[in-house]
Amino acid sequence: QMVKGAIKDLVNIYPSSGSLFGGTPVDIRGPPGFMSNVSGGYCVFDDDVGAMEVIDNTTVRCRAPSGRQPGPVQVMVRAGLELHGGVVYEYRAPPSVVSIEPSVGSLVGGTSVLLRVSQFRASDDARCYFGQAWTNASV
């Protein structure tokens, strides 16, 4: 919920969702000049604080902290003495592997692997890790 006294003037958040584990870079846009002459601040995702970087006088980049449970949270930006709000970020449950085919492959690599995954969106970053090695995946 919005903190009493917060200015409800933030206009956009991108991406508007990310991992429950946190760490997602999130760009938040406010009205023209809302970050002018502001030397510091931070982002608040419900009650959890995230680091903030000023991109320009209308945009900040925050790193989403880890969430407490999947679902939407209010996001606010502390800019100097002002608290700005009005955008929502959704924490998503992490994907989990339902099945893998085949379950074994060649030691030299090159085996195509089919993973069936729950809680996965086509827009998510798709990579497969095999020990310390990884490869991009196609969705």
PDB file of C-alpha atoms in Angstrom:
ATOM      1  CA  GLN A   1       0.000   0.000   0.000  1.00  0.00           C
ATOM      2  CA  MET A   2       1.082   3.568  -0.619  1.00  0.00           C
ATOM      3  CA  VAL A   3       2.707   5.397   2.272  1.00  0.00           C
ATOM      4  CA  LYS A   4       0.643   8.344   3.465  1.00  0.00           C
ATOM      5  CA  GLY A   5       2.147  11.529   2.056  1.00  0.00           C
ATOM      6  CA  ALA A   6       3.669   9.871  -1.018  1.00  0.00           C
ATOM      7  CA  ILE A   7       3.245  11.820  -4.236  1.00  0.00           C
ATOM      8  CA  LYS A   8       1.433   9.530  -6.704  1.00  0.00           C
ATOM      9  CA  ASP A   9       3.225  10.716  -9.846  1.00  0.00           C
ATOM     10  CA  LEU A  10       5.415   7.868 -11.115  1.00  0.00           C
ATOM     11  CA  VAL A  11       4.297   7.017 -14.636  1.00  0.00           C
ATOM     12  CA  ASN A  12       6.057   3.821 -15.742  1.00  0.00           C
ATOM     13  CA  ILE A  13       8.076   0.848 -14.526  1.00  0.00           C
ATOM     14  CA  TYR A  14       9.991  -1.512 -16.843  1.00  0.00           C
ATOM     15  CA  PRO A  15      10.093  -4.402 -16.570  1.00  0.00           C
ATOM     16  CA  SER A  16       6.970  -4.554 -14.428  1.00  0.00           C
ATOM     17  CA  SER A  17       7.802  -8.028 -13.086  1.00  0.00           C
ATOM     18  CA  GLY A  18      10.794 -10.134 -12.126  1.00  0.00           C
ATOM     19  CA  SER A  19      12.183 -12.953 -10.047  1.00  0.00           C
ATOM     20  CA  LEU A  20      11.163 -13.454  -6.445  1.00  0.00           C
ATOM     21  CA  PHE A  21      14.906 -13.797  -5.746  1.00  0.00           C
ATOM     22  CA  GLY A  22      15.432 -10.127  -6.680  1.00  0.00           C
ATOM     23  CA  GLY A  23      18.303  -8.581  -8.597  1.00  0.00           C
ATOM     24  CA  THR A  24      16.257  -7.478 -11.616  1.00  0.00           C
ATOM     25  CA  PRO A  25      17.289  -4.020 -12.933  1.00  0.00           C
ATOM     26  CA  VAL A  26      14.108  -1.920 -13.091  1.00  0.00           C
ATOM     27  CA  ASP A  27      13.727   1.489 -14.777  1.00  0.00           C
ATOM     28  CA  ILE A  28      11.188   3.794 -13.146  1.00  0.00           C
ATOM     29  CA  ARG A  29      10.017   6.951 -14.890  1.00  0.00           C
ATOM     30  CA  GLY A  30       8.468   9.943 -13.197  1.00  0.00           C
ATOM     31  CA  PRO A  31       7.287  13.367 -14.339  1.00  0.00           C
ATOM     32  CA  PRO A  32       9.743  15.726 -16.077  1.00  0.00           C
ATOM     33  CA  GLY A  33      12.335  16.969 -13.624  1.00  0.00           C
ATOM     34  CA  PHE A  34      11.393  14.844 -10.626  1.00  0.00           C
ATOM     35  CA  MET A  35      15.050  13.855 -10.226  1.00  0.00           C
ATOM     36  CA  SER A  36      16.478  17.327 -10.986  1.00  0.00           C
ATOM     37  CA  ASN A  37      18.874  18.578  -8.334  1.00  0.00           C
ATOM     38  CA  VAL A  38      18.579  15.363  -6.312  1.00  0.00           C
ATOM     39  CA  SER A  39      21.877  13.919  -5.147  1.00  0.00           C
ATOM     40  CA  GLY A  40      20.640  10.712  -3.552  1.00  0.00           C
ATOM     41  CA  GLY A  41      17.764   8.416  -2.901  1.00  0.00           C
ATOM     42  CA  TYR A  42      16.588   4.841  -2.981  1.00  0.00           C
ATOM     43  CA  CYS A  43      13.739   2.651  -4.172  1.00  0.00           C
ATOM     44  CA  VAL A  44      11.206   0.960  -1.922  1.00  0.00           C
ATOM     45  CA  PHE A  45       9.442  -2.245  -3.002  1.00  0.00           C
ATOM     46  CA  ASP A  46       6.695  -2.498  -0.359  1.00  0.00           C
ATOM     47  CA  ASP A  47       8.913  -2.359   2.759  1.00  0.00           C
ATOM     48  CA  ASP A  48      12.165  -3.512   1.148  1.00  0.00           C
ATOM     49  CA  VAL A  49      14.804  -1.029  -0.010  1.00  0.00           C
ATOM     50  CA  GLY A  50      16.657  -1.335  -3.316  1.00  0.00           C
ATOM     51  CA  ALA A  51      19.693   0.573  -4.567  1.00  0.00           C
ATOM     52  CA  MET A  52      18.993   3.408  -7.021  1.00  0.00           C
ATOM     53  CA  GLU A  53      20.947   5.011  -9.871  1.00  0.00           C
ATOM     54  CA  VAL A  54      19.782   8.270 -11.496  1.00  0.00           C
ATOM     55  CA  ILE A  55      19.648   7.844 -15.294  1.00  0.00           C
ATOM     56  CA  ASP A  56      18.328  11.329 -16.120  1.00  0.00           C
ATOM     57  CA  ASN A  57      15.950  13.889 -14.602  1.00  0.00           C
ATOM     58  CA  THR A  58      12.900  11.669 -15.291  1.00  0.00           C
ATOM     59  CA  THR A  59      14.273   8.130 -14.851  1.00  0.00           C
ATOM     60  CA  VAL A  60      15.965   6.064 -12.157  1.00  0.00           C
ATOM     61  CA  ARG A  61      17.236   2.493 -12.297  1.00  0.00           C
ATOM     62  CA  CYS A  62      16.672   0.327  -9.250  1.00  0.00           C
ATOM     63  CA  ARG A  63      17.766  -3.203  -8.487  1.00  0.00           C
ATOM     64  CA  ALA A  64      14.727  -5.048  -7.152  1.00  0.00           C
ATOM     65  CA  PRO A  65      15.388  -6.537  -3.717  1.00  0.00           C
ATOM     66  CA  SER A  66      14.267 -10.102  -3.054  1.00  0.00           C
ATOM     67  CA  GLY A  67      10.545 -10.420  -2.483  1.00  0.00           C
ATOM     68  CA  ARG A  68       8.709 -12.110   0.365  1.00  0.00           C
ATOM     69  CA  GLN A  69       6.148 -13.938  -1.770  1.00  0.00           C
ATOM     70  CA  PRO A  70       4.951 -13.957  -5.395  1.00  0.00           C
ATOM     71  CA  GLY A  71       2.549 -11.153  -6.286  1.00  0.00           C
ATOM     72  CA  PRO A  72       2.287  -7.394  -6.791  1.00  0.00           C
ATOM     73  CA  VAL A  73       3.962  -4.753  -4.591  1.00  0.00           C
ATOM     74  CA  GLN A  74       3.842  -0.962  -4.563  1.00  0.00           C
ATOM     75  CA  VAL A  75       7.083   0.730  -5.649  1.00  0.00           C
ATOM     76  CA  MET A  76       8.167   4.140  -4.405  1.00  0.00           C
ATOM     77  CA  VAL A  77      11.209   6.309  -5.049  1.00  0.00           C
ATOM     78  CA  ARG A  78      12.758   8.434  -2.299  1.00  0.00           C
ATOM     79  CA  ALA A  79      14.241  11.480  -4.045  1.00  0.00           C
ATOM     80  CA  GLY A  80      15.781  13.869  -1.552  1.00  0.00           C
ATOM     81  CA  LEU A  81      12.996  14.633   0.925  1.00  0.00           C
ATOM     82  CA  GLU A  82      10.164  13.575  -1.392  1.00  0.00           C
ATOM     83  CA  LEU A  83       8.591  10.122  -1.705  1.00  0.00           C
ATOM     84  CA  HIS A  84       7.130   9.326  -5.142  1.00  0.00           C
ATOM     85  CA  GLY A  85       4.792   6.396  -5.817  1.00  0.00           C
ATOM     86  CA  GLY A  86       2.108   5.106  -8.142  1.00  0.00           C
ATOM     87  CA  VAL A  87       3.636   2.071  -9.901  1.00  0.00           C
ATOM     88  CA  VAL A  88       3.392  -1.654  -9.194  1.00  0.00           C
ATOM     89  CA  TYR A  89       5.983  -4.417  -9.627  1.00  0.00           C
ATOM     90  CA  GLU A  90       5.098  -8.107  -9.621  1.00  0.00           C
ATOM     91  CA  TYR A  91       7.341 -10.720  -8.044  1.00  0.00           C
ATOM     92  CA  ARG A  92       7.140 -14.036  -9.902  1.00  0.00           C
ATOM     93  CA  ALA A  93       7.763 -17.497  -8.513  1.00  0.00           C
ATOM     94  CA  PRO A  94      10.954 -19.050  -9.863  1.00  0.00           C
ATOM     95  CA  PRO A  95      10.630 -21.526 -12.726  1.00  0.00           C
ATOM     96  CA  SER A  96      11.026 -25.202 -11.944  1.00  0.00           C
ATOM     97  CA  VAL A  97      11.928 -28.106 -14.208  1.00  0.00           C
ATOM     98  CA  VAL A  98       9.066 -30.578 -14.673  1.00  0.00           C
ATOM     99  CA  SER A  99      10.890 -32.988 -16.997  1.00  0.00           C
ATOM    100  CA  ILE A 100      14.078 -33.340 -19.053  1.00  0.00           C
ATOM    101  CA  GLU A 101      14.617 -35.446 -22.197  1.00  0.00           C
ATOM    102  CA  PRO A 102      17.001 -37.156 -22.712  1.00  0.00           C
ATOM    103  CA  SER A 103      18.341 -37.609 -19.193  1.00  0.00           C
ATOM    104  CA  VAL A 104      21.864 -38.514 -20.458  1.00  0.00           C
ATOM    105  CA  GLY A 105      24.041 -37.244 -23.295  1.00  0.00           C
ATOM    106  CA  SER A 106      27.474 -37.326 -24.874  1.00  0.00           C
ATOM    107  CA  LEU A 107      30.508 -36.285 -22.798  1.00  0.00           C
ATOM    108  CA  VAL A 108      31.693 -34.107 -25.686  1.00  0.00           C
ATOM    109  CA  GLY A 109      28.438 -32.144 -25.716  1.00  0.00           C
ATOM    110  CA  GLY A 110      26.117 -31.280 -28.569  1.00  0.00           C
ATOM    111  CA  THR A 111      23.104 -33.231 -27.313  1.00  0.00           C
ATOM    112  CA  SER A 112      19.819 -31.334 -27.749  1.00  0.00           C
ATOM    113  CA  VAL A 113      17.844 -31.335 -24.524  1.00  0.00           C
ATOM    114  CA  LEU A 114      14.120 -30.659 -24.099  1.00  0.00           C
ATOM    115  CA  LEU A 115      13.106 -29.142 -20.745  1.00  0.00           C
ATOM    116  CA  ARG A 116       9.506 -28.771 -19.651  1.00  0.00           C
ATOM    117  CA  VAL A 117       9.330 -25.931 -17.159  1.00  0.00           C
ATOM    118  CA  SER A 118       6.575 -24.461 -15.004  1.00  0.00           C
ATOM    119  CA  GLN A 119       6.316 -20.784 -14.023  1.00  0.00           C
ATOM    120  CA  PHE A 120       8.270 -19.706 -17.117  1.00  0.00           C
ATOM    121  CA  ARG A 121       7.440 -16.876 -19.485  1.00  0.00           C
ATOM    122  CA  ALA A 122       8.690 -16.626 -23.063  1.00  0.00           C
ATOM    123  CA  SER A 123      10.190 -13.208 -22.196  1.00  0.00           C
ATOM    124  CA  ASP A 124      12.385 -14.688 -19.414  1.00  0.00           C
ATOM    125  CA  ASP A 125      16.132 -15.049 -19.946  1.00  0.00           C
ATOM    126  CA  ALA A 126      16.539 -18.676 -21.009  1.00  0.00           C
ATOM    127  CA  ARG A 127      19.846 -20.435 -20.274  1.00  0.00           C
ATOM    128  CA  CYS A 128      20.705 -24.013 -19.475  1.00  0.00           C
ATOM    129  CA  TYR A 129      23.550 -24.868 -17.095  1.00  0.00           C
ATOM    130  CA  PHE A 130      25.367 -28.189 -17.196  1.00  0.00           C
ATOM    131  CA  GLY A 131      27.808 -28.103 -14.273  1.00  0.00           C
ATOM    132  CA  GLN A 132      29.849 -24.909 -14.803  1.00  0.00           C
ATOM    133  CA  ALA A 133      29.055 -24.659 -18.535  1.00  0.00           C
ATOM    134  CA  TRP A 134      25.988 -22.862 -19.863  1.00  0.00           C
ATOM    135  CA  THR A 135      24.315 -22.330 -23.195  1.00  0.00           C
ATOM    136  CA  ASN A 136      21.523 -20.072 -24.389  1.00  0.00           C
ATOM    137  CA  ALA A 137      18.212 -21.808 -24.762  1.00  0.00           C
ATOM    138  CA  SER A 138      15.440 -21.238 -27.277  1.00  0.00           C
ATOM    139  CA  VAL A 139      11.864 -20.974 -26.117  1.00  0.00           C
TER     140      VAL A 139
END
